[in-house]
PDB file of C-alpha atoms in Angstrom:
ATOM      1  CA  UNK A   1       6.090 -49.450  11.129  1.00  0.00           C
ATOM      2  CA  UNK A   2       6.034 -49.035   7.665  1.00  0.00           C
ATOM      3  CA  UNK A   3       7.420 -45.746   6.194  1.00  0.00           C
ATOM      4  CA  UNK A   4       4.433 -43.531   4.611  1.00  0.00           C
ATOM      5  CA  UNK A   5       4.450 -42.738   1.071  1.00  0.00           C
ATOM      6  CA  UNK A   6       7.044 -39.683   0.585  1.00  0.00           C
ATOM      7  CA  UNK A   7       7.771 -39.831   4.392  1.00  0.00           C
ATOM      8  CA  UNK A   8       4.768 -37.782   5.434  1.00  0.00           C
ATOM      9  CA  UNK A   9       1.228 -38.491   5.973  1.00  0.00           C
ATOM     10  CA  UNK A  10      -1.163 -35.333   6.716  1.00  0.00           C
ATOM     11  CA  UNK A  11      -4.324 -36.272   8.512  1.00  0.00           C
ATOM     12  CA  UNK A  12      -7.288 -33.775   8.334  1.00  0.00           C
ATOM     13  CA  UNK A  13      -9.528 -31.677   6.258  1.00  0.00           C
ATOM     14  CA  UNK A  14      -9.636 -28.334   5.193  1.00  0.00           C
ATOM     15  CA  UNK A  15     -12.389 -25.920   6.792  1.00  0.00           C
ATOM     16  CA  UNK A  16     -13.812 -23.390   5.179  1.00  0.00           C
ATOM     17  CA  UNK A  17     -14.855 -21.408   8.073  1.00  0.00           C
ATOM     18  CA  UNK A  18     -12.994 -22.710  11.178  1.00  0.00           C
ATOM     19  CA  UNK A  19      -9.526 -23.970  12.147  1.00  0.00           C
ATOM     20  CA  UNK A  20      -9.045 -27.825  11.420  1.00  0.00           C
ATOM     21  CA  UNK A  21      -5.971 -29.026  12.886  1.00  0.00           C
ATOM     22  CA  UNK A  22      -4.492 -32.325  11.456  1.00  0.00           C
ATOM     23  CA  UNK A  23      -1.305 -34.503  12.132  1.00  0.00           C
ATOM     24  CA  UNK A  24       2.139 -34.673  10.028  1.00  0.00           C
ATOM     25  CA  UNK A  25       3.739 -37.897  10.458  1.00  0.00           C
ATOM     26  CA  UNK A  26       7.411 -37.861  10.201  1.00  0.00           C
ATOM     27  CA  UNK A  27       8.647 -41.732  10.454  1.00  0.00           C
ATOM     28  CA  UNK A  28      12.280 -42.276  10.234  1.00  0.00           C
ATOM     29  CA  UNK A  29      13.804 -45.011   7.959  1.00  0.00           C
ATOM     30  CA  UNK A  30      14.366 -47.532  10.846  1.00  0.00           C
ATOM     31  CA  UNK A  31      10.960 -47.038  12.062  1.00  0.00           C
ATOM     32  CA  UNK A  32      11.695 -46.959  15.497  1.00  0.00           C
ATOM     33  CA  UNK A  33      11.392 -42.738  15.880  1.00  0.00           C
ATOM     34  CA  UNK A  34       8.481 -40.196  14.933  1.00  0.00           C
ATOM     35  CA  UNK A  35       7.846 -36.866  15.173  1.00  0.00           C
ATOM     36  CA  UNK A  36       4.567 -35.277  14.959  1.00  0.00           C
ATOM     37  CA  UNK A  37       3.928 -31.711  13.837  1.00  0.00           C
ATOM     38  CA  UNK A  38       0.751 -29.840  13.703  1.00  0.00           C
ATOM     39  CA  UNK A  39      -0.820 -28.697  10.574  1.00  0.00           C
ATOM     40  CA  UNK A  40      -3.111 -25.999  10.511  1.00  0.00           C
ATOM     41  CA  UNK A  41      -5.387 -24.517   8.160  1.00  0.00           C
ATOM     42  CA  UNK A  42      -6.202 -20.966   8.755  1.00  0.00           C
ATOM     43  CA  UNK A  43      -8.971 -18.715   7.357  1.00  0.00           C
ATOM     44  CA  UNK A  44      -7.289 -15.131   7.414  1.00  0.00           C
ATOM     45  CA  UNK A  45      -8.400 -11.898   6.304  1.00  0.00           C
ATOM     46  CA  UNK A  46      -5.907  -9.928   4.644  1.00  0.00           C
ATOM     47  CA  UNK A  47      -6.165  -6.297   4.175  1.00  0.00           C
ATOM     48  CA  UNK A  48      -4.550  -3.666   1.280  1.00  0.00           C
ATOM     49  CA  UNK A  49      -5.375  -0.368   1.268  1.00  0.00           C
ATOM     50  CA  UNK A  50      -8.111  -0.762   3.408  1.00  0.00           C
ATOM     51  CA  UNK A  51     -10.094  -3.564   1.351  1.00  0.00           C
ATOM     52  CA  UNK A  52     -10.179  -6.779   3.130  1.00  0.00           C
ATOM     53  CA  UNK A  53     -10.189 -10.121   1.375  1.00  0.00           C
ATOM     54  CA  UNK A  54     -10.120 -13.659   3.355  1.00  0.00           C
ATOM     55  CA  UNK A  55      -7.889 -16.379   2.329  1.00  0.00           C
ATOM     56  CA  UNK A  56      -7.818 -20.291   3.370  1.00  0.00           C
ATOM     57  CA  UNK A  57      -4.281 -20.987   3.834  1.00  0.00           C
ATOM     58  CA  UNK A  58      -2.174 -24.126   4.754  1.00  0.00           C
ATOM     59  CA  UNK A  59      -0.097 -22.678   7.818  1.00  0.00           C
ATOM     60  CA  UNK A  60       3.043 -24.870   6.834  1.00  0.00           C
ATOM     61  CA  UNK A  61       3.459 -22.994   3.634  1.00  0.00           C
ATOM     62  CA  UNK A  62       5.885 -20.146   3.465  1.00  0.00           C
ATOM     63  CA  UNK A  63       4.437 -16.640   4.083  1.00  0.00           C
ATOM     64  CA  UNK A  64       5.479 -15.535   0.859  1.00  0.00           C
ATOM     65  CA  UNK A  65       2.930 -18.014  -0.924  1.00  0.00           C
ATOM     66  CA  UNK A  66       0.067 -16.031   0.978  1.00  0.00           C
ATOM     67  CA  UNK A  67       1.944 -12.719   0.131  1.00  0.00           C
ATOM     68  CA  UNK A  68       1.695 -13.503  -3.502  1.00  0.00           C
ATOM     69  CA  UNK A  69      -1.643 -14.731  -3.395  1.00  0.00           C
ATOM     70  CA  UNK A  70      -2.817 -11.532  -1.769  1.00  0.00           C
ATOM     71  CA  UNK A  71      -0.920  -9.387  -4.287  1.00  0.00           C
ATOM     72  CA  UNK A  72      -2.263 -11.141  -7.335  1.00  0.00           C
ATOM     73  CA  UNK A  73      -5.935 -11.048  -5.656  1.00  0.00           C
ATOM     74  CA  UNK A  74      -5.567  -6.976  -5.166  1.00  0.00           C
ATOM     75  CA  UNK A  75      -3.953  -6.434  -8.678  1.00  0.00           C
ATOM     76  CA  UNK A  76      -0.320  -5.686  -7.341  1.00  0.00           C
ATOM     77  CA  UNK A  77       0.891  -9.175  -8.478  1.00  0.00           C
ATOM     78  CA  UNK A  78       3.921  -7.214  -9.863  1.00  0.00           C
ATOM     79  CA  UNK A  79       4.587  -5.100  -6.820  1.00  0.00           C
ATOM     80  CA  UNK A  80       4.896  -8.420  -4.444  1.00  0.00           C
ATOM     81  CA  UNK A  81       8.656  -8.072  -3.899  1.00  0.00           C
ATOM     82  CA  UNK A  82       8.041  -4.478  -2.059  1.00  0.00           C
ATOM     83  CA  UNK A  83       5.241  -6.025   0.076  1.00  0.00           C
ATOM     84  CA  UNK A  84       4.972  -7.594   3.424  1.00  0.00           C
ATOM     85  CA  UNK A  85       2.392  -8.955   5.372  1.00  0.00           C
ATOM     86  CA  UNK A  86       1.797  -7.357   9.077  1.00  0.00           C
ATOM     87  CA  UNK A  87       0.262  -8.735  11.970  1.00  0.00           C
ATOM     88  CA  UNK A  88      -0.712  -6.090  14.723  1.00  0.00           C
ATOM     89  CA  UNK A  89       2.813  -4.532  14.784  1.00  0.00           C
ATOM     90  CA  UNK A  90       4.953  -7.268  13.651  1.00  0.00           C
ATOM     91  CA  UNK A  91       5.898  -7.820  10.131  1.00  0.00           C
ATOM     92  CA  UNK A  92       5.886 -11.492   8.864  1.00  0.00           C
ATOM     93  CA  UNK A  93       9.118 -12.674   7.728  1.00  0.00           C
ATOM     94  CA  UNK A  94       7.978 -14.205   3.907  1.00  0.00           C
ATOM     95  CA  UNK A  95      10.622 -16.725   4.162  1.00  0.00           C
ATOM     96  CA  UNK A  96       9.277 -18.528   7.312  1.00  0.00           C
ATOM     97  CA  UNK A  97       5.831 -20.479   7.742  1.00  0.00           C
ATOM     98  CA  UNK A  98       2.514 -18.828   9.182  1.00  0.00           C
ATOM     99  CA  UNK A  99       2.771 -21.708  11.648  1.00  0.00           C
ATOM    100  CA  UNK A 100       5.885 -20.267  13.198  1.00  0.00           C
ATOM    101  CA  UNK A 101       3.800 -16.848  14.107  1.00  0.00           C
ATOM    102  CA  UNK A 102       0.987 -18.510  16.323  1.00  0.00           C
ATOM    103  CA  UNK A 103      -1.412 -16.522  14.670  1.00  0.00           C
ATOM    104  CA  UNK A 104      -4.833 -16.873  15.977  1.00  0.00           C
ATOM    105  CA  UNK A 105      -8.027 -18.039  14.011  1.00  0.00           C
ATOM    106  CA  UNK A 106      -9.643 -15.516  11.777  1.00  0.00           C
ATOM    107  CA  UNK A 107      -6.452 -13.381  12.432  1.00  0.00           C
ATOM    108  CA  UNK A 108      -6.352 -10.138  10.522  1.00  0.00           C
ATOM    109  CA  UNK A 109      -3.425  -9.182   8.252  1.00  0.00           C
ATOM    110  CA  UNK A 110      -2.394  -6.121   6.694  1.00  0.00           C
ATOM    111  CA  UNK A 111      -0.462  -6.174   3.121  1.00  0.00           C
ATOM    112  CA  UNK A 112       2.027  -3.006   3.332  1.00  0.00           C
ATOM    113  CA  UNK A 113       4.877  -1.618   1.912  1.00  0.00           C
ATOM    114  CA  UNK A 114       8.205  -3.208   3.025  1.00  0.00           C
ATOM    115  CA  UNK A 115       9.843   0.246   3.201  1.00  0.00           C
ATOM    116  CA  UNK A 116       8.640   3.673   4.674  1.00  0.00           C
ATOM    117  CA  UNK A 117       7.029   6.003   2.486  1.00  0.00           C
ATOM    118  CA  UNK A 118       9.362   8.812   1.463  1.00  0.00           C
ATOM    119  CA  UNK A 119      10.391  11.288  -0.979  1.00  0.00           C
ATOM    120  CA  UNK A 120      13.499  13.620  -1.603  1.00  0.00           C
ATOM    121  CA  UNK A 121      15.672  15.378  -4.106  1.00  0.00           C
ATOM    122  CA  UNK A 122      17.353  12.406  -5.403  1.00  0.00           C
ATOM    123  CA  UNK A 123      18.669  12.465  -9.194  1.00  0.00           C
ATOM    124  CA  UNK A 124      15.981  11.299 -11.700  1.00  0.00           C
ATOM    125  CA  UNK A 125      16.889   8.516 -14.078  1.00  0.00           C
ATOM    126  CA  UNK A 126      18.698   9.659 -17.318  1.00  0.00           C
ATOM    127  CA  UNK A 127      19.161  13.098 -15.586  1.00  0.00           C
TER     128      UNK A 127
ATOM    129  CA  UNK B   1       6.421   7.947 -18.619  1.00  0.00           C
ATOM    130  CA  UNK B   2       9.183   5.082 -18.815  1.00  0.00           C
ATOM    131  CA  UNK B   3       8.400   1.655 -20.271  1.00  0.00           C
ATOM    132  CA  UNK B   4       5.311   0.063 -22.009  1.00  0.00           C
ATOM    133  CA  UNK B   5       2.345   0.202 -19.889  1.00  0.00           C
ATOM    134  CA  UNK B   6       1.836  -3.012 -17.918  1.00  0.00           C
ATOM    135  CA  UNK B   7      -1.359  -5.178 -18.386  1.00  0.00           C
ATOM    136  CA  UNK B   8      -4.221  -4.105 -16.386  1.00  0.00           C
ATOM    137  CA  UNK B   9      -3.099  -0.467 -16.070  1.00  0.00           C
ATOM    138  CA  UNK B  10      -5.724   2.515 -16.279  1.00  0.00           C
ATOM    139  CA  UNK B  11      -6.364   3.621 -19.446  1.00  0.00           C
ATOM    140  CA  UNK B  12      -4.884   7.121 -20.378  1.00  0.00           C
ATOM    141  CA  UNK B  13      -7.616   9.523 -20.584  1.00  0.00           C
ATOM    142  CA  UNK B  14      -7.469  13.191 -20.674  1.00  0.00           C
ATOM    143  CA  UNK B  15     -10.886  13.893 -18.742  1.00  0.00           C
ATOM    144  CA  UNK B  16     -10.426  14.397 -14.800  1.00  0.00           C
ATOM    145  CA  UNK B  17      -8.731  11.443 -12.904  1.00  0.00           C
ATOM    146  CA  UNK B  18      -9.714  13.196  -9.507  1.00  0.00           C
ATOM    147  CA  UNK B  19     -12.404  15.460  -8.067  1.00  0.00           C
ATOM    148  CA  UNK B  20     -11.459  17.394  -4.747  1.00  0.00           C
ATOM    149  CA  UNK B  21     -13.559  19.642  -2.810  1.00  0.00           C
ATOM    150  CA  UNK B  22     -12.074  23.151  -2.990  1.00  0.00           C
ATOM    151  CA  UNK B  23     -12.446  23.670   0.931  1.00  0.00           C
ATOM    152  CA  UNK B  24     -10.408  20.302   1.192  1.00  0.00           C
ATOM    153  CA  UNK B  25      -7.817  21.266  -1.330  1.00  0.00           C
ATOM    154  CA  UNK B  26      -7.449  24.754   0.497  1.00  0.00           C
ATOM    155  CA  UNK B  27      -6.930  22.650   3.765  1.00  0.00           C
ATOM    156  CA  UNK B  28      -4.153  20.485   2.254  1.00  0.00           C
ATOM    157  CA  UNK B  29      -2.238  23.898   0.811  1.00  0.00           C
ATOM    158  CA  UNK B  30      -2.538  25.598   3.997  1.00  0.00           C
ATOM    159  CA  UNK B  31      -1.074  22.209   5.853  1.00  0.00           C
ATOM    160  CA  UNK B  32       1.637  21.855   3.038  1.00  0.00           C
ATOM    161  CA  UNK B  33       2.720  25.900   3.704  1.00  0.00           C
ATOM    162  CA  UNK B  34       2.861  25.703   7.397  1.00  0.00           C
ATOM    163  CA  UNK B  35       4.243  22.435   7.714  1.00  0.00           C
ATOM    164  CA  UNK B  36       6.982  23.144   5.436  1.00  0.00           C
ATOM    165  CA  UNK B  37       7.547  26.548   6.939  1.00  0.00           C
ATOM    166  CA  UNK B  38       9.885  27.431   4.185  1.00  0.00           C
ATOM    167  CA  UNK B  39      12.500  24.952   5.286  1.00  0.00           C
ATOM    168  CA  UNK B  40      11.462  21.343   4.954  1.00  0.00           C
ATOM    169  CA  UNK B  41       9.365  18.643   2.829  1.00  0.00           C
ATOM    170  CA  UNK B  42       5.860  18.053   3.835  1.00  0.00           C
ATOM    171  CA  UNK B  43       3.453  15.416   2.699  1.00  0.00           C
ATOM    172  CA  UNK B  44      -0.017  15.221   2.834  1.00  0.00           C
ATOM    173  CA  UNK B  45      -2.262  11.988   1.586  1.00  0.00           C
ATOM    174  CA  UNK B  46      -5.549  12.076   0.037  1.00  0.00           C
ATOM    175  CA  UNK B  47      -8.336   9.210   0.150  1.00  0.00           C
ATOM    176  CA  UNK B  48     -11.270   8.223  -1.245  1.00  0.00           C
ATOM    177  CA  UNK B  49     -14.355   6.347  -0.005  1.00  0.00           C
ATOM    178  CA  UNK B  50     -14.541   2.505  -0.488  1.00  0.00           C
ATOM    179  CA  UNK B  51     -18.273   3.027  -0.688  1.00  0.00           C
ATOM    180  CA  UNK B  52     -18.009   5.132  -3.979  1.00  0.00           C
ATOM    181  CA  UNK B  53     -17.592   2.529  -6.971  1.00  0.00           C
ATOM    182  CA  UNK B  54     -14.180   2.943  -8.294  1.00  0.00           C
ATOM    183  CA  UNK B  55     -14.392   4.902 -11.670  1.00  0.00           C
ATOM    184  CA  UNK B  56     -11.758   7.024 -13.727  1.00  0.00           C
ATOM    185  CA  UNK B  57     -12.483  10.268 -11.618  1.00  0.00           C
ATOM    186  CA  UNK B  58     -11.975   9.433  -7.921  1.00  0.00           C
ATOM    187  CA  UNK B  59     -13.576  11.960  -5.280  1.00  0.00           C
ATOM    188  CA  UNK B  60     -11.219  12.810  -2.565  1.00  0.00           C
ATOM    189  CA  UNK B  61     -13.161  12.787   0.959  1.00  0.00           C
ATOM    190  CA  UNK B  62     -10.390  13.259   3.191  1.00  0.00           C
ATOM    191  CA  UNK B  63      -6.654  14.147   3.766  1.00  0.00           C
ATOM    192  CA  UNK B  64      -3.964  12.681   6.139  1.00  0.00           C
ATOM    193  CA  UNK B  65      -1.014  14.515   7.207  1.00  0.00           C
ATOM    194  CA  UNK B  66       1.071  11.830   8.652  1.00  0.00           C
ATOM    195  CA  UNK B  67       3.889  12.418  11.320  1.00  0.00           C
ATOM    196  CA  UNK B  68       7.257  12.644   9.361  1.00  0.00           C
ATOM    197  CA  UNK B  69      10.749  13.305   9.449  1.00  0.00           C
ATOM    198  CA  UNK B  70      11.865  15.904   7.047  1.00  0.00           C
ATOM    199  CA  UNK B  71      14.367  18.293   5.918  1.00  0.00           C
ATOM    200  CA  UNK B  72      14.692  20.622   3.009  1.00  0.00           C
ATOM    201  CA  UNK B  73      15.614  18.175   0.649  1.00  0.00           C
ATOM    202  CA  UNK B  74      13.719  14.952   2.051  1.00  0.00           C
ATOM    203  CA  UNK B  75      11.018  13.481   3.926  1.00  0.00           C
ATOM    204  CA  UNK B  76      10.253  10.022   5.640  1.00  0.00           C
ATOM    205  CA  UNK B  77       7.202   8.483   7.024  1.00  0.00           C
ATOM    206  CA  UNK B  78       7.915   5.886   9.810  1.00  0.00           C
ATOM    207  CA  UNK B  79       6.641   2.535   9.285  1.00  0.00           C
ATOM    208  CA  UNK B  80       4.453   2.719  12.468  1.00  0.00           C
ATOM    209  CA  UNK B  81       2.818   6.072  11.093  1.00  0.00           C
ATOM    210  CA  UNK B  82       1.892   4.286   7.744  1.00  0.00           C
ATOM    211  CA  UNK B  83       0.615   1.320   9.729  1.00  0.00           C
ATOM    212  CA  UNK B  84      -1.792   3.866  11.965  1.00  0.00           C
ATOM    213  CA  UNK B  85      -3.130   5.646   8.649  1.00  0.00           C
ATOM    214  CA  UNK B  86      -3.384   2.013   7.234  1.00  0.00           C
ATOM    215  CA  UNK B  87      -5.920   1.155  10.386  1.00  0.00           C
ATOM    216  CA  UNK B  88      -7.586   4.528  10.365  1.00  0.00           C
ATOM    217  CA  UNK B  89      -8.581   4.193   6.394  1.00  0.00           C
ATOM    218  CA  UNK B  90      -9.646   0.367   7.394  1.00  0.00           C
ATOM    219  CA  UNK B  91     -11.906   1.541  10.187  1.00  0.00           C
ATOM    220  CA  UNK B  92     -13.196   4.710   8.011  1.00  0.00           C
ATOM    221  CA  UNK B  93     -13.786   2.400   4.645  1.00  0.00           C
ATOM    222  CA  UNK B  94     -11.193   4.809   2.916  1.00  0.00           C
ATOM    223  CA  UNK B  95      -8.423   4.236   0.741  1.00  0.00           C
ATOM    224  CA  UNK B  96      -5.282   6.320  -0.092  1.00  0.00           C
ATOM    225  CA  UNK B  97      -5.592   7.264  -3.756  1.00  0.00           C
ATOM    226  CA  UNK B  98      -2.734  10.007  -3.932  1.00  0.00           C
ATOM    227  CA  UNK B  99      -0.320  12.311  -2.492  1.00  0.00           C
ATOM    228  CA  UNK B 100       0.643  16.056  -2.413  1.00  0.00           C
ATOM    229  CA  UNK B 101       3.921  16.773  -0.986  1.00  0.00           C
ATOM    230  CA  UNK B 102       6.501  19.969  -1.423  1.00  0.00           C
ATOM    231  CA  UNK B 103       9.983  20.684  -2.769  1.00  0.00           C
ATOM    232  CA  UNK B 104      11.881  23.285  -2.046  1.00  0.00           C
ATOM    233  CA  UNK B 105      12.306  24.854  -5.333  1.00  0.00           C
ATOM    234  CA  UNK B 106      10.902  23.456  -8.910  1.00  0.00           C
ATOM    235  CA  UNK B 107       8.289  20.655  -8.735  1.00  0.00           C
ATOM    236  CA  UNK B 108       9.222  17.421 -10.455  1.00  0.00           C
ATOM    237  CA  UNK B 109       9.090  13.487  -9.459  1.00  0.00           C
ATOM    238  CA  UNK B 110      12.364  12.324  -8.119  1.00  0.00           C
ATOM    239  CA  UNK B 111      13.725   8.565  -8.014  1.00  0.00           C
ATOM    240  CA  UNK B 112      12.618   8.820  -4.270  1.00  0.00           C
ATOM    241  CA  UNK B 113       9.079  10.330  -5.176  1.00  0.00           C
ATOM    242  CA  UNK B 114       8.843   7.410  -7.860  1.00  0.00           C
ATOM    243  CA  UNK B 115       9.700   4.773  -5.133  1.00  0.00           C
ATOM    244  CA  UNK B 116       8.226   6.046  -1.902  1.00  0.00           C
ATOM    245  CA  UNK B 117       4.587   6.353  -2.723  1.00  0.00           C
ATOM    246  CA  UNK B 118       2.251   5.270  -0.118  1.00  0.00           C
ATOM    247  CA  UNK B 119       1.169   2.134  -1.702  1.00  0.00           C
ATOM    248  CA  UNK B 120       1.966   0.921  -5.445  1.00  0.00           C
ATOM    249  CA  UNK B 121      -1.692   1.126  -6.332  1.00  0.00           C
ATOM    250  CA  UNK B 122      -2.635   1.953 -10.094  1.00  0.00           C
ATOM    251  CA  UNK B 123      -4.192   4.866 -10.612  1.00  0.00           C
ATOM    252  CA  UNK B 124      -2.143   6.724  -7.625  1.00  0.00           C
ATOM    253  CA  UNK B 125      -1.884  10.472  -8.269  1.00  0.00           C
ATOM    254  CA  UNK B 126       1.211  12.462  -6.859  1.00  0.00           C
ATOM    255  CA  UNK B 127       1.429  16.216  -7.028  1.00  0.00           C
ATOM    256  CA  UNK B 128       4.668  18.101  -6.105  1.00  0.00           C
ATOM    257  CA  UNK B 129       4.129  21.566  -4.857  1.00  0.00           C
ATOM    258  CA  UNK B 130       7.019  23.967  -5.555  1.00  0.00           C
ATOM    259  CA  UNK B 131       8.990  26.405  -3.207  1.00  0.00           C
ATOM    260  CA  UNK B 132       7.205  24.513  -0.136  1.00  0.00           C
ATOM    261  CA  UNK B 133       3.854  25.688  -1.109  1.00  0.00           C
ATOM    262  CA  UNK B 134       4.354  29.266  -0.165  1.00  0.00           C
ATOM    263  CA  UNK B 135       2.228  30.039  -3.332  1.00  0.00           C
ATOM    264  CA  UNK B 136      -0.517  27.829  -2.632  1.00  0.00           C
ATOM    265  CA  UNK B 137      -2.349  25.318  -4.762  1.00  0.00           C
ATOM    266  CA  UNK B 138      -4.367  27.607  -6.914  1.00  0.00           C
ATOM    267  CA  UNK B 139      -4.662  26.393 -10.649  1.00  0.00           C
ATOM    268  CA  UNK B 140      -1.814  24.362  -9.614  1.00  0.00           C
ATOM    269  CA  UNK B 141       0.575  26.697 -11.020  1.00  0.00           C
ATOM    270  CA  UNK B 142       4.192  25.538 -11.337  1.00  0.00           C
ATOM    271  CA  UNK B 143       3.132  21.930  -9.681  1.00  0.00           C
ATOM    272  CA  UNK B 144       4.093  18.827 -11.224  1.00  0.00           C
ATOM    273  CA  UNK B 145       1.352  15.986 -11.202  1.00  0.00           C
ATOM    274  CA  UNK B 146       1.679  12.477 -12.188  1.00  0.00           C
ATOM    275  CA  UNK B 147      -0.242   8.988 -11.753  1.00  0.00           C
ATOM    276  CA  UNK B 148       1.130   5.651 -11.281  1.00  0.00           C
ATOM    277  CA  UNK B 149      -0.186   3.018 -13.708  1.00  0.00           C
ATOM    278  CA  UNK B 150       1.842   0.087 -12.303  1.00  0.00           C
ATOM    279  CA  UNK B 151       4.533  -1.963 -13.139  1.00  0.00           C
ATOM    280  CA  UNK B 152       6.902   1.014 -12.174  1.00  0.00           C
ATOM    281  CA  UNK B 153       5.275   3.113 -14.971  1.00  0.00           C
ATOM    282  CA  UNK B 154       4.003   6.741 -14.309  1.00  0.00           C
ATOM    283  CA  UNK B 155       1.770   8.934 -16.401  1.00  0.00           C
ATOM    284  CA  UNK B 156       2.956  12.198 -16.371  1.00  0.00           C
ATOM    285  CA  UNK B 157       0.200  14.835 -16.764  1.00  0.00           C
ATOM    286  CA  UNK B 158       1.378  18.143 -19.029  1.00  0.00           C
ATOM    287  CA  UNK B 159       1.462  21.007 -16.890  1.00  0.00           C
ATOM    288  CA  UNK B 160      -1.201  22.837 -18.557  1.00  0.00           C
ATOM    289  CA  UNK B 161      -3.656  19.847 -18.032  1.00  0.00           C
ATOM    290  CA  UNK B 162      -3.418  19.414 -14.298  1.00  0.00           C
ATOM    291  CA  UNK B 163      -6.400  21.777 -13.731  1.00  0.00           C
ATOM    292  CA  UNK B 164      -8.333  20.113 -15.981  1.00  0.00           C
ATOM    293  CA  UNK B 165      -7.508  16.487 -14.850  1.00  0.00           C
ATOM    294  CA  UNK B 166      -8.029  17.577 -11.283  1.00  0.00           C
ATOM    295  CA  UNK B 167     -11.581  18.958 -10.851  1.00  0.00           C
ATOM    296  CA  UNK B 168     -11.730  21.283  -8.169  1.00  0.00           C
ATOM    297  CA  UNK B 169     -15.413  21.253  -6.740  1.00  0.00           C
ATOM    298  CA  UNK B 170     -16.936  24.286  -5.131  1.00  0.00           C
ATOM    299  CA  UNK B 171     -19.570  22.174  -2.899  1.00  0.00           C
TER     300      UNK B 171
END
């Protein structure tokens, strides 16, 4: 078997309103072994401060890609380092892939602060 | 205010940035006073409706008093409570537009206050109420108010202007 260009071949197509699955072929150099991994395109709704937007996402991309897209879409791109995506009660680790979370089709994610809201009598800058 | 305004920041206008019904403001003041009980900080979030087009003046339609941990010098809202409020907002088509919280003495914005707002949304208004809100919110006397403009920058509202920038509706 010939080695595909770049070592991978993606079969499938993007879906606008439904999940479409393809196959990622990883063929080793000797052509004797291959491993298949599902590639999934998801249509996810991200809710920030109660406003919801729909994003089409390649689930193989790191979650932080969606997080940054959403932060930019909601006009808080500069705050992305303080935000996290939540599915139900589970915060999604930005460094892993959406595919690793087993999200259902048309899942609803919440874009939230990474840390709890708080206040207190800490010193002010320059004080 | 620290640093230059970020691109896309709301304009710094002198007119009202928030309108709130008096009955709701009185309810918030009483909640702050009773929860603080003279010994601990308290926070109440205010919400605007998503069904009203955004404008420079945001109208408050609801308030949320979160379950929180507090002492005389801090408050802390657990993540689970923040999520519960977020989902309630989503279902009621509201969004948090600011907060009131108490201090034991003088009102000002600490580093924790700057960094601990509910959401980093430009236009978010924060009002600090002194003396655990024992004196209420009448005319915002001795209160401190500031508005987040994005990128870590805040617009401080001069004390004499607070009652102008926050319009209290009798209806």
